[in-house]
Amino acid sequence: MNNLSKTLLSLAVLSSSAAFAGDARCPSHEPFSQAVNNLCWDCIFPIYVAGVKIDASSKKEDKKDSGKGDEKNSKGNFGIFHNPGVPSDAYTKPFCSCREGKIDKPGISESLWEPARLVETTYMAGCMPALGGAVTKLCPGGNGVSSHSGDVPYGNEHDYRNVHMYAFPILRILNMTTDAVYVKDGYQDVSLMELSELNPFYKDGSLSMVATPETMIVSAMSALAPIACLGEVPMTMTNHSPVESLWWCAGNWGVYYPLVGTVLGSNSFRATSLEATRLLALMHREGREFNTIGKDNMCNAHVSEKLPKQQWKMQHYFPVPENGSHVIGYPTILWNSMQHYPGIKGQTDGYVLFRWNDCCNHME
């Protein structure tokens, strides 16, 4: 049985297990028809092999704009194609080496944007769109009632969503890349990594401040924190690398601290993007995500408790796929305005997270 068959079987068994039930209110993302078919395969590029940059082979029909700004490509993606380039911290030299014992084994470098995670946001506690719309009974409020503690009012001013993260090693599942890319984490299949409903730090602002004390620094900065973020906006507006020194900023989306599920404002795409960023930052803060960018991480990834913003980019794939990908903080109006979907309250959104992966293919 190949990797793809095993993955499909695992998802089928998981979603039909006793811990899950169906609910008409929970939509299905159908991950292998939505995320795979609508995945921006050109967003894996540029690829570096031995220091040689390889761009996507074709930027023809699917990426042309008619001048009207609302053309639909062959995959159903709306808008002008957009994709970040190479992060400024990336390793682009031809040669590398990995130490084993007292021996440095020479090799050649390989780098690419690797589709690595799926993130979904939902108002309904326990709703798992990526598992075919199953509703887990493991979560508080798994009968459809929100699991939010209610410390912030609902409505147009504040929104709270539950967020789930899955490992999505699609290149490994499809045997599309070398073993060097696989050593960074232990995921070889689609795996559930996080349910925010079960994470008290994501649901409660006071607990979050205990887990992430740097939140107090951001809070103490008051109005200065978002003002400082204005310096990152020009970089994100051109879809270039975010500014790592502004560690609390998410470009045009604003300050992403505290790392909780409540977001100010009613813009669905901005809110879900910010919530996906917060969960990713929380995963790093808890030591559950790795740094895969740069020379020091080519042979073995290291746990990073700080969100390496340059390492990650996103593609909105559900309910309407984005025609390209964007860095953290990229203005939503530049990637969702032509999706012909209103972003209504109550919708679920799905994102594919790409990470820049610097690897060393060394001699055995």
mmCIF file of C-alpha atoms in Angstrom, residues 7 47 77 127 147 150 170 220 234 245 301 323 329 335 353 357:
data_model
loop_
_atom_site.group_PDB
_atom_site.id
_atom_site.type_symbol
_atom_site.label_atom_id
_atom_site.label_comp_id
_atom_site.label_asym_id
_atom_site.label_seq_id
_atom_site.Cartn_x
_atom_site.Cartn_y
_atom_site.Cartn_z
ATOM 1 C CA THR A 7 -3.168 8.470 4.329
ATOM 2 C CA ILE A 47 13.782 25.887 -5.538
ATOM 3 C CA ASN A 77 -8.604 30.466 -8.336
ATOM 4 C CA CYS A 127 -15.987 20.887 14.013
ATOM 5 C CA SER A 147 -15.963 26.331 23.780
ATOM 6 C CA GLY A 150 -16.880 34.223 27.137
ATOM 7 C CA ILE A 170 2.169 16.113 0.983
ATOM 8 C CA ALA A 220 3.210 47.833 28.063
ATOM 9 C CA PRO A 234 5.930 48.094 3.076
ATOM 10 C CA SER A 245 13.121 42.216 14.679
ATOM 11 C CA ALA A 301 16.005 21.253 12.582
ATOM 12 C CA ASN A 323 -4.315 32.206 -6.655
ATOM 13 C CA GLY A 329 1.057 40.211 7.184
ATOM 14 C CA TRP A 335 -5.240 38.338 -2.171
ATOM 15 C CA LEU A 353 1.134 26.738 5.459
ATOM 16 C CA ASN A 357 13.206 24.300 4.185
#
